[in-house]
XYZ file of C-alpha atoms in Angstrom:
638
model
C 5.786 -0.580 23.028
C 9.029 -1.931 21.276
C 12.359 -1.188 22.000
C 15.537 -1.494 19.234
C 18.862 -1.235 20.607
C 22.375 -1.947 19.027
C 20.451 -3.743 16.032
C 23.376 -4.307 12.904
C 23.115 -6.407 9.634
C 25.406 -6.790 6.830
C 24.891 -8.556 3.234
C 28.547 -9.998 1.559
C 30.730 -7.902 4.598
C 28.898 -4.595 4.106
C 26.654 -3.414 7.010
C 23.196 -2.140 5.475
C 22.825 -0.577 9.498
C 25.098 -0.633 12.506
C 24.560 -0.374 15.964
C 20.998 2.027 15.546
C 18.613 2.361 18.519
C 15.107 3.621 18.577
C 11.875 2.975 20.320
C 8.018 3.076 18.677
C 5.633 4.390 20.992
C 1.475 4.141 21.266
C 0.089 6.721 18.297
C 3.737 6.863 16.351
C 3.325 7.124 12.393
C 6.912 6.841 11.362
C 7.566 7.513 7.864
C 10.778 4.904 7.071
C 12.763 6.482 4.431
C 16.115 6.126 2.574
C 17.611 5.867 -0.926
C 16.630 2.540 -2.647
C 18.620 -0.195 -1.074
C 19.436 1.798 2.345
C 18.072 -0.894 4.117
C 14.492 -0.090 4.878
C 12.495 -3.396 3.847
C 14.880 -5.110 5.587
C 14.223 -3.116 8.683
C 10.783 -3.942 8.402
C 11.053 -7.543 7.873
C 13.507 -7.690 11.653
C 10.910 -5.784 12.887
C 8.543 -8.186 11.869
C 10.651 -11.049 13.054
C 10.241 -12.475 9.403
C 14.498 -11.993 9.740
C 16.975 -11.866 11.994
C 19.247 -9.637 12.373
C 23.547 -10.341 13.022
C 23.503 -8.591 16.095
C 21.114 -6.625 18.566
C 17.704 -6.958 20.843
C 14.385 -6.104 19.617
C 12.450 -5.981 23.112
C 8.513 -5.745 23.098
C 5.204 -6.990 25.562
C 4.529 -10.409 24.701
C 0.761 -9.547 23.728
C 1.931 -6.944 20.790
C 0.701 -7.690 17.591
C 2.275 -7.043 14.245
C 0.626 -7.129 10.655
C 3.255 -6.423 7.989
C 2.084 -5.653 4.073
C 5.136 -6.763 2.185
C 5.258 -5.862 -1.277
C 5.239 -9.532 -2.497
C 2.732 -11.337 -1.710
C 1.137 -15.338 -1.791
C -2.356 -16.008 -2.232
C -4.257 -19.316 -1.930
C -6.052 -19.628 -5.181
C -9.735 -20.508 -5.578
C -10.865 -18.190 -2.695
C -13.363 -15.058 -3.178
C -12.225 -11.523 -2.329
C -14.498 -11.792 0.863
C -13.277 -14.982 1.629
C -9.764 -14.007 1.408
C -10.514 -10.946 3.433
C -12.351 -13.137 5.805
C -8.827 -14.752 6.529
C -8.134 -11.821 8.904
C -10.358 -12.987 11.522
C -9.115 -16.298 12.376
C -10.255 -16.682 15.956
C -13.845 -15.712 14.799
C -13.522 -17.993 11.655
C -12.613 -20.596 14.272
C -15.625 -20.281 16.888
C -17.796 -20.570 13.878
C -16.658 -23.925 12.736
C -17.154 -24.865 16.227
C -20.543 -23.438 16.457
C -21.364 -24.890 13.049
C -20.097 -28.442 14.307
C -21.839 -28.237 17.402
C -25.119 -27.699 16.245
C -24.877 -30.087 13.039
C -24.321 -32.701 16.166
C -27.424 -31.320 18.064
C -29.526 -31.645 15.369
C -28.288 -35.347 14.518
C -29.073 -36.618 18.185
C -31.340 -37.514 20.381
C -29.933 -38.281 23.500
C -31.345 -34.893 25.365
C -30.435 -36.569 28.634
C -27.051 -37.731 28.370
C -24.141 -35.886 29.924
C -21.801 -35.444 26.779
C -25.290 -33.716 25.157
C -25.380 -31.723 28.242
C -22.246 -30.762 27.478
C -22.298 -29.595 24.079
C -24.925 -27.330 24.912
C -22.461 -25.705 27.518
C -19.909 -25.182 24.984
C -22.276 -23.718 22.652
C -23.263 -21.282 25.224
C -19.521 -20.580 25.704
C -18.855 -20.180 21.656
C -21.453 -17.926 21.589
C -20.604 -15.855 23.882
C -16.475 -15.707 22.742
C -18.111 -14.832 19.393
C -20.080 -11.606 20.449
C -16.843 -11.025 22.445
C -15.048 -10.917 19.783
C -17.507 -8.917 17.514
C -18.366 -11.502 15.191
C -22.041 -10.201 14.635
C -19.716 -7.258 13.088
C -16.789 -8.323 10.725
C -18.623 -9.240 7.744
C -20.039 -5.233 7.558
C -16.848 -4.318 8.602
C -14.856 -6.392 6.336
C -17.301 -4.425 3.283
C -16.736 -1.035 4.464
C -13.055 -1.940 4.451
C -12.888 -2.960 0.652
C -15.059 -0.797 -0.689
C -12.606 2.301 1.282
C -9.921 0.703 -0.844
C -11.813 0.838 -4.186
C -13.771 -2.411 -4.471
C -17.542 -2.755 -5.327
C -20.369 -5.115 -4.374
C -19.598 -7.198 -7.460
C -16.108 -7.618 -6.564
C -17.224 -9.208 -3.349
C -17.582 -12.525 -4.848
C -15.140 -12.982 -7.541
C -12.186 -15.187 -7.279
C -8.561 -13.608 -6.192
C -7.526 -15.244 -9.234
C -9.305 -12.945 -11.242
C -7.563 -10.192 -9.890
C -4.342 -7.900 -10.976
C -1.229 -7.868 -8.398
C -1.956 -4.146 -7.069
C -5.644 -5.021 -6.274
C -4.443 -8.357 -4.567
C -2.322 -6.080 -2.672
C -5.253 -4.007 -1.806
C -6.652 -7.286 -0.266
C -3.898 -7.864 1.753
C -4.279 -4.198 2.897
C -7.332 -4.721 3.783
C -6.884 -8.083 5.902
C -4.441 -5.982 7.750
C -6.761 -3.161 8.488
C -9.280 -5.512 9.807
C -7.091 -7.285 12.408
C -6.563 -4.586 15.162
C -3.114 -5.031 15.553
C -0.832 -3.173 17.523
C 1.773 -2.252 14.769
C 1.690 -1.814 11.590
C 4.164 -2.366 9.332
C 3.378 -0.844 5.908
C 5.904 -1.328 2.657
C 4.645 0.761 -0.159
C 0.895 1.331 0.274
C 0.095 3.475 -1.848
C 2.127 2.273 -4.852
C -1.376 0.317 -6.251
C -3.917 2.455 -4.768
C -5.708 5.241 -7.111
C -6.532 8.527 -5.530
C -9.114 7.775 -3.833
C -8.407 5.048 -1.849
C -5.239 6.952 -0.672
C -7.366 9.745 0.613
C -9.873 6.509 2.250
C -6.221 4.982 4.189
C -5.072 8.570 4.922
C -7.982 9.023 7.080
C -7.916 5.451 9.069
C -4.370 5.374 9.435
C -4.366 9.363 10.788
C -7.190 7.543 13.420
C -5.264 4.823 14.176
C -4.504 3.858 17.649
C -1.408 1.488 17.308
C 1.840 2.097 16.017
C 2.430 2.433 12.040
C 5.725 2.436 10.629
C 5.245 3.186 6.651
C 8.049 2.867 3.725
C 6.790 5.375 0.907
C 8.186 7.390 -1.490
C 4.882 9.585 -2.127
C 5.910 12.909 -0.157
C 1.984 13.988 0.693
C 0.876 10.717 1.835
C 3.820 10.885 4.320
C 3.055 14.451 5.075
C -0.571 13.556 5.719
C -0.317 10.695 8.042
C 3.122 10.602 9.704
C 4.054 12.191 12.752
C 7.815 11.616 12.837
C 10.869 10.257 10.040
C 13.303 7.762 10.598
C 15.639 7.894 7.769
C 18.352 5.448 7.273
C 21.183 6.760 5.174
C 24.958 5.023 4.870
C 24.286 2.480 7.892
C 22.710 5.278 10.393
C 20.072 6.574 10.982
C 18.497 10.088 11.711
C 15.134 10.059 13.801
C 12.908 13.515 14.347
C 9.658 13.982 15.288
C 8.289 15.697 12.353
C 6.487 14.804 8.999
C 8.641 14.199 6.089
C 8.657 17.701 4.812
C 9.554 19.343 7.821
C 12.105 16.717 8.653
C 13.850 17.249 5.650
C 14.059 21.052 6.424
C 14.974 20.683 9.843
C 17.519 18.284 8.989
C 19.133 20.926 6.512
C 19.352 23.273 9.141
C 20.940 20.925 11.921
C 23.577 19.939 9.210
C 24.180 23.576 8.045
C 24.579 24.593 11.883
C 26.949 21.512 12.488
C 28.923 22.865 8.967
C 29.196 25.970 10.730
C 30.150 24.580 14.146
C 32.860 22.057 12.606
C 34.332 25.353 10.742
C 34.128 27.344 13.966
C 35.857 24.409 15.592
C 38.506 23.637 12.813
C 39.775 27.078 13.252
C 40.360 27.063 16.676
C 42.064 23.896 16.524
C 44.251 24.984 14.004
C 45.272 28.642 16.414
C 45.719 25.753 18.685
C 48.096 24.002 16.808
C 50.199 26.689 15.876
C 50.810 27.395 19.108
C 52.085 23.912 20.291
C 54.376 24.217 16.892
C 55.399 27.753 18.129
C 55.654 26.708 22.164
C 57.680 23.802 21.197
C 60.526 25.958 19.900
C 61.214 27.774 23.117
C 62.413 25.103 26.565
C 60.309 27.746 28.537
C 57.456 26.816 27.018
C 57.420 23.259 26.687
C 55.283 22.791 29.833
C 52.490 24.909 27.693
C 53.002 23.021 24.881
C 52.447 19.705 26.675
C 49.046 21.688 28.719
C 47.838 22.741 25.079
C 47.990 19.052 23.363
C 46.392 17.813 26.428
C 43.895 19.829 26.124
C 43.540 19.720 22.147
C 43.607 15.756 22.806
C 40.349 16.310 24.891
C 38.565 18.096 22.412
C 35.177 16.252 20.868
C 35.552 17.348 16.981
C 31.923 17.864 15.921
C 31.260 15.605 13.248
C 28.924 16.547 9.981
C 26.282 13.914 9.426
C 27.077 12.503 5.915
C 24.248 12.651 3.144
C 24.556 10.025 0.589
C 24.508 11.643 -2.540
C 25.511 8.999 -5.171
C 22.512 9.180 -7.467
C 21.833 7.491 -11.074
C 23.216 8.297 -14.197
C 20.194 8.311 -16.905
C 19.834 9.133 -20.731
C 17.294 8.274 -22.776
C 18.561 7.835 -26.351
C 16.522 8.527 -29.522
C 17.401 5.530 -31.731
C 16.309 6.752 -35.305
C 14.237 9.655 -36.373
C 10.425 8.717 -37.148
C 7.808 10.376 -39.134
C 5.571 13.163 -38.242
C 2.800 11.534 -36.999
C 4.076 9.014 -34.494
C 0.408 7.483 -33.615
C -3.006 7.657 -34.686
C -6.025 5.950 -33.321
C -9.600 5.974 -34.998
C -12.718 4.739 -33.140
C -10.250 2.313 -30.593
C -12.526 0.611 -28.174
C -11.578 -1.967 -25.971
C -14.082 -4.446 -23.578
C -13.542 -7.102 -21.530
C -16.278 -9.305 -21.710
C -19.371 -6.926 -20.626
C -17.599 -4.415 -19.399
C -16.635 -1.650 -21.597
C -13.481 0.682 -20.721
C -12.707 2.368 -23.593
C -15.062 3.695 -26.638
C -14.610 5.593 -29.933
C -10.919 7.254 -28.779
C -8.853 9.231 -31.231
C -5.713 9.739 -30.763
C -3.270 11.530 -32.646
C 0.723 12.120 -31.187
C 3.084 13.760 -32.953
C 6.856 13.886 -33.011
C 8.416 14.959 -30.031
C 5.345 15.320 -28.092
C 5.350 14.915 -24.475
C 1.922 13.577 -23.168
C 0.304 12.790 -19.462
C -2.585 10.389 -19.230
C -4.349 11.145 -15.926
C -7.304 9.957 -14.799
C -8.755 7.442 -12.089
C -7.569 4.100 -11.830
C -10.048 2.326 -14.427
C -10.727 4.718 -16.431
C -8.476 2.864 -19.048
C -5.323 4.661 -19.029
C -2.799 1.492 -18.884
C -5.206 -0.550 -21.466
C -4.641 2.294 -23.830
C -0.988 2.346 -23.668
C -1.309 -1.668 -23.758
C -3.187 -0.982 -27.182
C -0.420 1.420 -28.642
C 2.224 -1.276 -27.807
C 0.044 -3.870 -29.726
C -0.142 -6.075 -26.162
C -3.683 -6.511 -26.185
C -6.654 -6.575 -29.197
C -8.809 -3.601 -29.460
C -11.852 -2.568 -32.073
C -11.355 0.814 -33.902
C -7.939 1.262 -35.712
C -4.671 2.153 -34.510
C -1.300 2.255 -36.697
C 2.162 3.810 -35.882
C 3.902 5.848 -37.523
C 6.832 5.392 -40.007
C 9.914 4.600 -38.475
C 8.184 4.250 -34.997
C 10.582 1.963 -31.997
C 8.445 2.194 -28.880
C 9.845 1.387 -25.401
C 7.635 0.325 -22.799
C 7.989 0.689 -19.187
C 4.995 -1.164 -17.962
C 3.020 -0.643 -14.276
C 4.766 -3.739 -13.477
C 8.140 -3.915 -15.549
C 9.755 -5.726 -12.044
C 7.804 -8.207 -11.588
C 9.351 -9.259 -14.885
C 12.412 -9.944 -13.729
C 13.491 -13.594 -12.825
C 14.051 -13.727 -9.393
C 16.992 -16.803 -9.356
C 19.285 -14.387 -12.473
C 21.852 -12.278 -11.113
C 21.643 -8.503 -12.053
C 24.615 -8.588 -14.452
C 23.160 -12.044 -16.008
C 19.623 -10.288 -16.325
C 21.350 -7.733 -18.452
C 23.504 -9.594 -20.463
C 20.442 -12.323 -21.276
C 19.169 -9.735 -22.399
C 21.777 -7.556 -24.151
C 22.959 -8.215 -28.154
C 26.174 -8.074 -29.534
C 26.381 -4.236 -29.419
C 25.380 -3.906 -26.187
C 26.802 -6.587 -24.279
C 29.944 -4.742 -23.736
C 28.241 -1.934 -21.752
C 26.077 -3.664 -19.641
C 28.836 -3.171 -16.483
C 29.026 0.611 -17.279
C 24.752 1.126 -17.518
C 24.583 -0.851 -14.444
C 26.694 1.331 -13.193
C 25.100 4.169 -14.325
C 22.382 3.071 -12.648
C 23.685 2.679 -8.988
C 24.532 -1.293 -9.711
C 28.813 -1.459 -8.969
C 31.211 -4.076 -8.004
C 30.299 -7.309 -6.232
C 26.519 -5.600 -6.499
C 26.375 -7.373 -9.927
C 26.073 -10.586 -8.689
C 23.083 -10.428 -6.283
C 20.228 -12.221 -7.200
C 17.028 -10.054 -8.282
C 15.252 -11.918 -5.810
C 16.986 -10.244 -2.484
C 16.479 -6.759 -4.577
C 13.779 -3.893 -2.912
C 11.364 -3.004 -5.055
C 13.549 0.366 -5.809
C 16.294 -1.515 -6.278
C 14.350 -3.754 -9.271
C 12.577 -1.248 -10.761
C 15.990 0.402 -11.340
C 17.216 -2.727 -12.950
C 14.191 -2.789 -14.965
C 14.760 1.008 -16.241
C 17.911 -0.275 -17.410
C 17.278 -3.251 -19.228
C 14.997 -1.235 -21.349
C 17.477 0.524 -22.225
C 19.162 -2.119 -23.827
C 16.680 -2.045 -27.021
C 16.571 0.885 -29.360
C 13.446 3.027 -29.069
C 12.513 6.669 -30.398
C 8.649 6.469 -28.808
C 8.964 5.779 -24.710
C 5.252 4.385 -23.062
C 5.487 4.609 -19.385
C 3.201 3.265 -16.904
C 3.525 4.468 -13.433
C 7.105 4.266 -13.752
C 7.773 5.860 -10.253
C 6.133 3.504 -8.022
C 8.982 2.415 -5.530
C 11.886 4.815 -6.754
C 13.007 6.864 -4.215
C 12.444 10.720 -4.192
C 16.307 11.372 -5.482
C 15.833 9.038 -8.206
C 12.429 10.155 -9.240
C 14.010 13.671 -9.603
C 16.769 11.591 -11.591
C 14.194 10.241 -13.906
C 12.210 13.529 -14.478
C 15.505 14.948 -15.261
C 16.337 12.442 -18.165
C 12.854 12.702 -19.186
C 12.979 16.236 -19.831
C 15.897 15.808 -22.032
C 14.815 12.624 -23.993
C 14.326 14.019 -27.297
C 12.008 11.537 -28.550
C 8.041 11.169 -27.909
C 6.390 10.298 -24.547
C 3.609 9.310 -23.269
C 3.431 8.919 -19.715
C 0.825 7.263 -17.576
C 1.046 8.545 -13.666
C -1.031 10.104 -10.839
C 2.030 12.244 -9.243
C 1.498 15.507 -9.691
C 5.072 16.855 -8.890
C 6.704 14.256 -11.185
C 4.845 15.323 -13.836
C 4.882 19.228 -12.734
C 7.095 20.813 -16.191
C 7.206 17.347 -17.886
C 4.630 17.007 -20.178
C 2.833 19.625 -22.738
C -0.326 17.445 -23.148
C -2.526 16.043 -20.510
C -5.300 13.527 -21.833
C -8.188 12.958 -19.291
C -9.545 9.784 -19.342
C -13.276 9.948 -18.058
C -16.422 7.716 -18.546
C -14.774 5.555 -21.415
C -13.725 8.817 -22.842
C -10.461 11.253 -23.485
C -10.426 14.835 -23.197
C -7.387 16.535 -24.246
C -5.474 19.692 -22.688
C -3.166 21.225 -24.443
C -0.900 22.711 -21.833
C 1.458 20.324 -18.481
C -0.456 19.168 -15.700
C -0.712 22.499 -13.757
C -2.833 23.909 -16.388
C -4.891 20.940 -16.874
C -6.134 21.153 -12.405
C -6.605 25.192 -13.602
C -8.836 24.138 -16.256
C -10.541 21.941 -13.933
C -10.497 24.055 -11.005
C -8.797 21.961 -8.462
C -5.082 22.451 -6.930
C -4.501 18.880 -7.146
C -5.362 15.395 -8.187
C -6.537 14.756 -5.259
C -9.023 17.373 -5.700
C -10.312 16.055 -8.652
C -11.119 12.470 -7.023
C -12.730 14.361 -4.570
C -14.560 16.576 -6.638
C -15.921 12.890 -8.570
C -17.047 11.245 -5.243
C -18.655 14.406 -4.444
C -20.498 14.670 -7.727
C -21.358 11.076 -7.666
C -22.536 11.313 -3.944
C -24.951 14.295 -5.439
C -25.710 12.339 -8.283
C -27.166 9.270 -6.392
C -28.808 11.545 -3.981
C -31.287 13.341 -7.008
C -31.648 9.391 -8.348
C -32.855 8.061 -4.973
C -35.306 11.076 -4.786
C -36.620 10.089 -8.384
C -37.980 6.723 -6.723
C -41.337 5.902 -7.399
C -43.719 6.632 -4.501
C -44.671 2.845 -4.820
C -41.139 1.978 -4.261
C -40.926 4.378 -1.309
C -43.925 2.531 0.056
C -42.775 -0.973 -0.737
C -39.267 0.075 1.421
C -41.028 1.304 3.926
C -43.228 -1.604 4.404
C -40.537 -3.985 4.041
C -38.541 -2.066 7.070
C -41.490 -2.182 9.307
C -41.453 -5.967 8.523
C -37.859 -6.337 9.448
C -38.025 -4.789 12.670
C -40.738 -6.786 13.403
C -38.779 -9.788 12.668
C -35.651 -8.971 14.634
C -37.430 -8.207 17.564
C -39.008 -11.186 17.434
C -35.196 -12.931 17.044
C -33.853 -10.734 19.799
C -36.798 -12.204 21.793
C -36.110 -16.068 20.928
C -32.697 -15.775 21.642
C -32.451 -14.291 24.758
C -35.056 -17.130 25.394
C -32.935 -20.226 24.450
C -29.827 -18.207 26.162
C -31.863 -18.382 29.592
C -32.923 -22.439 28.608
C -29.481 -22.922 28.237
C -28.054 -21.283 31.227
C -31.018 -23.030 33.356
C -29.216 -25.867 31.760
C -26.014 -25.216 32.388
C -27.294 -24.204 36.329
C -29.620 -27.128 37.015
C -29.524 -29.434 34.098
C -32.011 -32.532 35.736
C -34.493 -30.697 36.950
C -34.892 -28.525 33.902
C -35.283 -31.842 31.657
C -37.638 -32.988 34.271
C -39.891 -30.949 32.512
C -43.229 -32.283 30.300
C -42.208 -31.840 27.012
C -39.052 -30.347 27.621
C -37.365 -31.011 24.455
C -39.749 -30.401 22.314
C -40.308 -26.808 23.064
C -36.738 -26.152 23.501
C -36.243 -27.362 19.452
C -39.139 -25.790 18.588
C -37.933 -22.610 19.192
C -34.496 -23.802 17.942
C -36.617 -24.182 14.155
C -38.874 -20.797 14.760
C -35.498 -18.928 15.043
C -33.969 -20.680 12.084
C -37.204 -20.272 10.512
C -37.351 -16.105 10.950
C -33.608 -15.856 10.520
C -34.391 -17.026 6.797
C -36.960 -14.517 6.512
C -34.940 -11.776 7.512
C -32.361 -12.839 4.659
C -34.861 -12.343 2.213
C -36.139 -9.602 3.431
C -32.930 -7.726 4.214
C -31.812 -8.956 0.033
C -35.186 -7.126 -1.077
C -34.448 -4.235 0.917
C -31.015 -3.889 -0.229
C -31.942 -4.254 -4.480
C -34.531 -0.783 -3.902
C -32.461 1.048 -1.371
C-alpha cells in the first residue's frame, strides 16, 4: 500500500533518520515509538506529505487516502460540534448544496417545458443517486454514534467548538477522521485527551479497522491492545518487528543479548586470529599464512550490536521551605458552571508529606479541584492552605503555555530570577536540552519534547506542595519512569491527578475517588484502591460504570407508564405508516423523472402533467415534516 525507501532528514546538520526503509501493508497497526524527539512526528508528517523529507521516495497508489490527527490543531470558530464533524464528508456536504440549489430553482420556475428545466431535473436525478452512493441517508447517525463512542452527549451535539477545551476539540478531530474511510491512518497521541472509556470505544474500531493505522503513543496497553507490529526509531534507525509493543520490547532484548553474545564469540576469534598473523609474521616460512590469514580476517563481517539510546533526564524535585502540618483543608467546596454542578460539599484535608492520587472519570471534577487548591478558579465552600504552603502546578496543559516564537534557553531565562538564571543551561541539561538544542524554537518541539521544557520551567519557582495534572501525557515511557522516580523521592506533598495505573503503581499512599460530584477516600496506593473496588484495572472500573449505568437505564425504561408504552407504540405504528408511504412517493417521482430523462416530450404531453408531478413533490415534503415530528416525539419517551 505504501512503500518508504532510503527516506533521511536532518534539523541544523544532525540526521533525526537516515537511509530507513519499510513498507505498510492492508490491516497493519504499527505502534511508532521512540524517545521524545527521535523523530516520530516528523515521520508522520512525511508520511502525510505535510513535509518533505532531504532525501528518499515515498511510493503509494494514487487513490490512497490519508487522515492524519496531529496534536495541534485549527478550528474554524462559530461552527457546532456536528457541524464541525460534518466537515468530514465533503463530497456528501457538496451534493447537498447542489441538491438544495437545484430544487430552490425548481420551485422558483415555471418553465416545465424548456430544455435547461429538463435538464435540472436530470441532474437532480444524478445528485440523488451519487448521494445514496455515497451513503448520505447514513452519516448524520453515523457521525452520532461516532461522538458519543468518544464521550460526547446529545447536548453536546449543538454547542459551539468554541465552547470546548483543547482535548475534546481533539476528540472532534478524531472523530472527523474516523468518519472518512480512509486508507491510512495516521494517529499522533490519541489517547492523551481521551478518559477511559473512550479509549476502550477507539480500541475496538481501530482493532476492526480495515486500512492501515500507524499510531505514536506512549500508553503501553493501548499499544498492546490494538497494534500488530512496532517500528521504533532510536539514534537515526530504526528497528521494525511484527509484534505488539510488549512483546517487541522482549524480543528485541533477546536479539540484542544474542548479537552481545555473537559479537563476543566473534571478538575472540578475531583476536586467536590476530595473534597468529603477529606470530606467522616472525617466521619467512610463514609469511604466505600470514598474508592467507589477514585476507581472510579482512573478509570477515564483524556483527554489530544495535545501539539503545540510553541518555535519559536528570530530575529532582526540591522542597523549598518546610510548611505546617496541615498543608490543605477544604470545607463544603462546591464548584458549578452555570447549571451544571461538578463538585458538592468536598472536604479535604492533606497533610505534610502526603502523597495523594485523584482518579476518577474524566468529569467527575478532578482537574477543577486541583484548579480550586491553586486558587485558579472561584469555588463556594472554604478552602485555605496551610502555613508556609508554595504550591507548584503542573497543569493538564502546562505546554500549550509555552510561546511558540521563544527559544528554549530564552523560555527559561524569561522566566528565571536572579538566583536561577545562572542554572538554566545546566537544568536544561538535566533535562535532555544540550548544545545548539537551546536555541530551537518551542514551536518545532514534539509534544514530549515541550512538556519536558515545561517540567523544567517549573522548576524554576520554589515550591514545597507539587499539583499535577496528567503530567505524563506525551512523555515517553523512559521518561515517565524518570518522573515516577523523582516523584518518589520529592520529599514534599503531592497530589497527583492521572488515569495510568502503572505510573501511579507505588507512588501514592492516598487515592481519592471522585464519583457523582463526590470524593471517597482510600487510604492505601492505587493497587489497593481497584482491590477495594474489585477490578484489576481502571479500565475495569469504567467498565464496571457503563455496565451499571446500562442496568440502571434498563430498570428505568421498565418503570414507564403503561400509557407511555402505549403512546410509543402508537406513535411507531404511525411512523411506519408514514415512511412507507415516502418510500412509495419516491420511488414514484424517481420513475417520473427517469420517464423524463427517457422520453421527456411525450411525458409532458400529458393533461395535467405538471401539476401532479408537484403535487406529489408537496405530499412528500408534506409527510417528510410529519415524520420529523413524529420521529422528535418518539425520541423524548424512548
Amino acid at each position: 500500500m505504501l512503500n518508504i525507501h532510503n527516506l533521511s532528514i536532518s534539523f541544523g546538520g544532525e540526521y533525526l533518520f537516515e537511509e530507513i526503509a519499510f513498507r505498510l501493508n492492508a490491516g497493519d497497526r504499527v505502534g511508532l515509538v521512540g524517545k521524545n524527539g527521535a523523530g516520530k512526528s516528523t515521520m508522520l508528517k512525511i508520511l502525510s506529505k505535510e513535509q518533505e523529507p532531504d532525501s528518499g521516495q515515498i511510493a503509494m497508489d494514487k487513490e490512497v487516502k490519508i487522515g492524519f490527527l496531529k496534536q495541534d490543531i485549527d478550528f474554524v470558530l462559530g461552527r457546532t460540534v456536528l457541524e464541525e464533524s460534518y466537515e468530514a464528508f465533503t463530497e456528501i456536504k457538496k451534493i447537498e448544496r447542489d441538491i438544495d440549489r437545484i430544487n430552490a430553482q425548481l420551485a422558483e420556475r415555471t418553465d416545465y417545458e424548456s430544455e435547461s428545466y429538463n435538464q435540472l431535473i436530470t441532474d437532480l436525478s444524478d445528485f440523488t443517486h451519487q448521494y445514496e452512493i455515497l451513503g448520505g441517508y447514513n452519516y448524520q447517525g453515523e457521525t452520532e454514534r461516532v461522538l458519543q463512542g468518544l464521550g460526547f452527549v446529545r447536548e453536546d451535539f449543538d454547542k459551539l467548538t468554541d465552547t470546548f477545551s483543547g482535548g475534546w476539540r481533539m476528540r472532534i478531530e478524531l472523530a472527523k477522521l474516523l468518519l472518512q474511510n480512509n486508507d491510512i491512518l495516521l494517529l499522533d497521541e490519541p489517547t492523551n485527551h481521551l478518559d477511559i472509556e473512550s479509549i476502550i470505544w477507539l480500541e475496538n474500531f481501530l482493532k476492526n479497522y480495515a486500512g492501515v493505522v500507524v499510531i505514536v503513543s506512549h500508553d503501553k496497553m493501548f499499544l498492546d491492545n490494538v497494534t500488530n507490529r512496532t517500528i521504533e526509531i532510536s539514534l537515526g534507525r530504526i528497528y521494525d518487528y511484527n509484534k505488539p509493543y510488549s512483546k517487541y520490547l522482549v524480543l528485541r532484548k533477546e536479539i540484542r543479548e544474542q548479537q552481545l553474545a555473537a559479537q563476543k564469540n566473534q571478538s575472540k576469534q578475531i583476536e586467536q586470529t590476530e595473534k597468529l598473523i603477529e606470530k606467522f609474521r616472525a617466521k619467512a616460512t610463514k609469511a604466505s599464512m600470514a598474508q592467507s590469514l589477514i585476507k581472510k580476517l579482512d573478509k570477515v563481517e564483524r556483527i554489530e550490536v544495535d545501539e539503545d539510546d540510553n541518555a535519559v533526564m536528570n530530575i529532582s524535585f526540591p522542597v523549598s521551605v518546610q510548611p505546617g502540618k496541615v498543608v490543605i483543608e477544604a470545607e463544603n467546596v462546591g464548584k458549578n458552571y452555570g447549571e451544571k454542578e461538578i463538585l458538592k460539599d468536598i472536604d479535604l484535608l492533606v497533610e505534610r508529606g502526603s502523597k495523594t492520587a485523584f482518579v476518577g472519570q474524566n468529569g467527575q471534577g478532578k482537574s477543577t479541584l486541583a484548579k480550586i487548591i491553586i486558587n485558579e478558579i472561584s469555588h463556594s465552600g472554604h478552602l485555605k492552605l496551610g502555613h508556609n504552603v508554595q504550591i507548584g502546578y503542573f497543569a493538564q496543559n502546562q505546554s500549550e503555555y509555552l510561546d511558540g516564537e521563544l527559544t528554549i534557553h530564552d523560555t527559561m531565562i524569561n522566566a528565571a530570577n536572579e538566583k536561577t538564571r545562572s542554572k538554566v543551561r545546566d537544568m536544561l541539561g538535566a533535562f535532555l536540552f544540550r548544545g545548539d538544542e537551546v536555541e530551537k524554537k518551542v514551536k518545532v518541539l514534539s509534544g514530549g519534547e515541550r512538556n519536558r521544557l515545561a517540567l523544567c520551567k517549573m522548576l524554576l519557582e520554589p515550591f514545597n506542595v507539587l499539583v499535577m495534572d496528567e503530567p505524563t501525557n506525551h512523555l515517553d515511557i523512559k521518561s515517565k519512569n524518570i518522573l515516577k522516580e523523582a516523584l518518589k523521592s520529592f520529599e514534599g506533598t503531592l497530589i497527583l491527578v492521572s488515569h495510568d495505573r502503572d505510573f501511579l503503581q507505588g507512588l501514592t499512599n492516598t487515592v481519592y475517588e471522585f464519583r457523582n460530584k463526590q470524593i471517597k477516600e482510600y487510604l492505601g496506593d492505587i493497587d489497593y484502591y481497584l482491590e477495594q473496588r474489585r477490578v484489576d484495572d481502571l479500565r475495569d472500573i469504567e467498565k464496571k460504570e457503563k455496565q451499571s449505568k446500562t442496568v440502571s437505564d434498563s430498570k428505568e425504561t421498565a418503570k414507564q407508564s403503561y400509557e407511555n408504552q402505549k403512546k410509543l407504540k402508537s406513535l411507531n405504528n404511525r411512523l411506519s405508516n408514514i415512511e412507507s408511504k415516502i418510500n412509495k412517493i419516491e420511488k414514484e417521482i424517481k420513475e417520473i423523472d427517469l420517464e423524463l430523462a427517457i422520453n421527456y416530450d411525450q411525458t409532458i404531453a400529458e393533461p395535467g402533467f405538471f401539476d401532479k408531478y408537484q403535487a406529489k413533490k408537496e405530499e412528500l415534503a408534506s409527510l417528510m415534516d410529519n415524520w420529523e415530528i413524529l420521529q422528535e416525539e418518539i425520541d423524548s419517551l424512548a
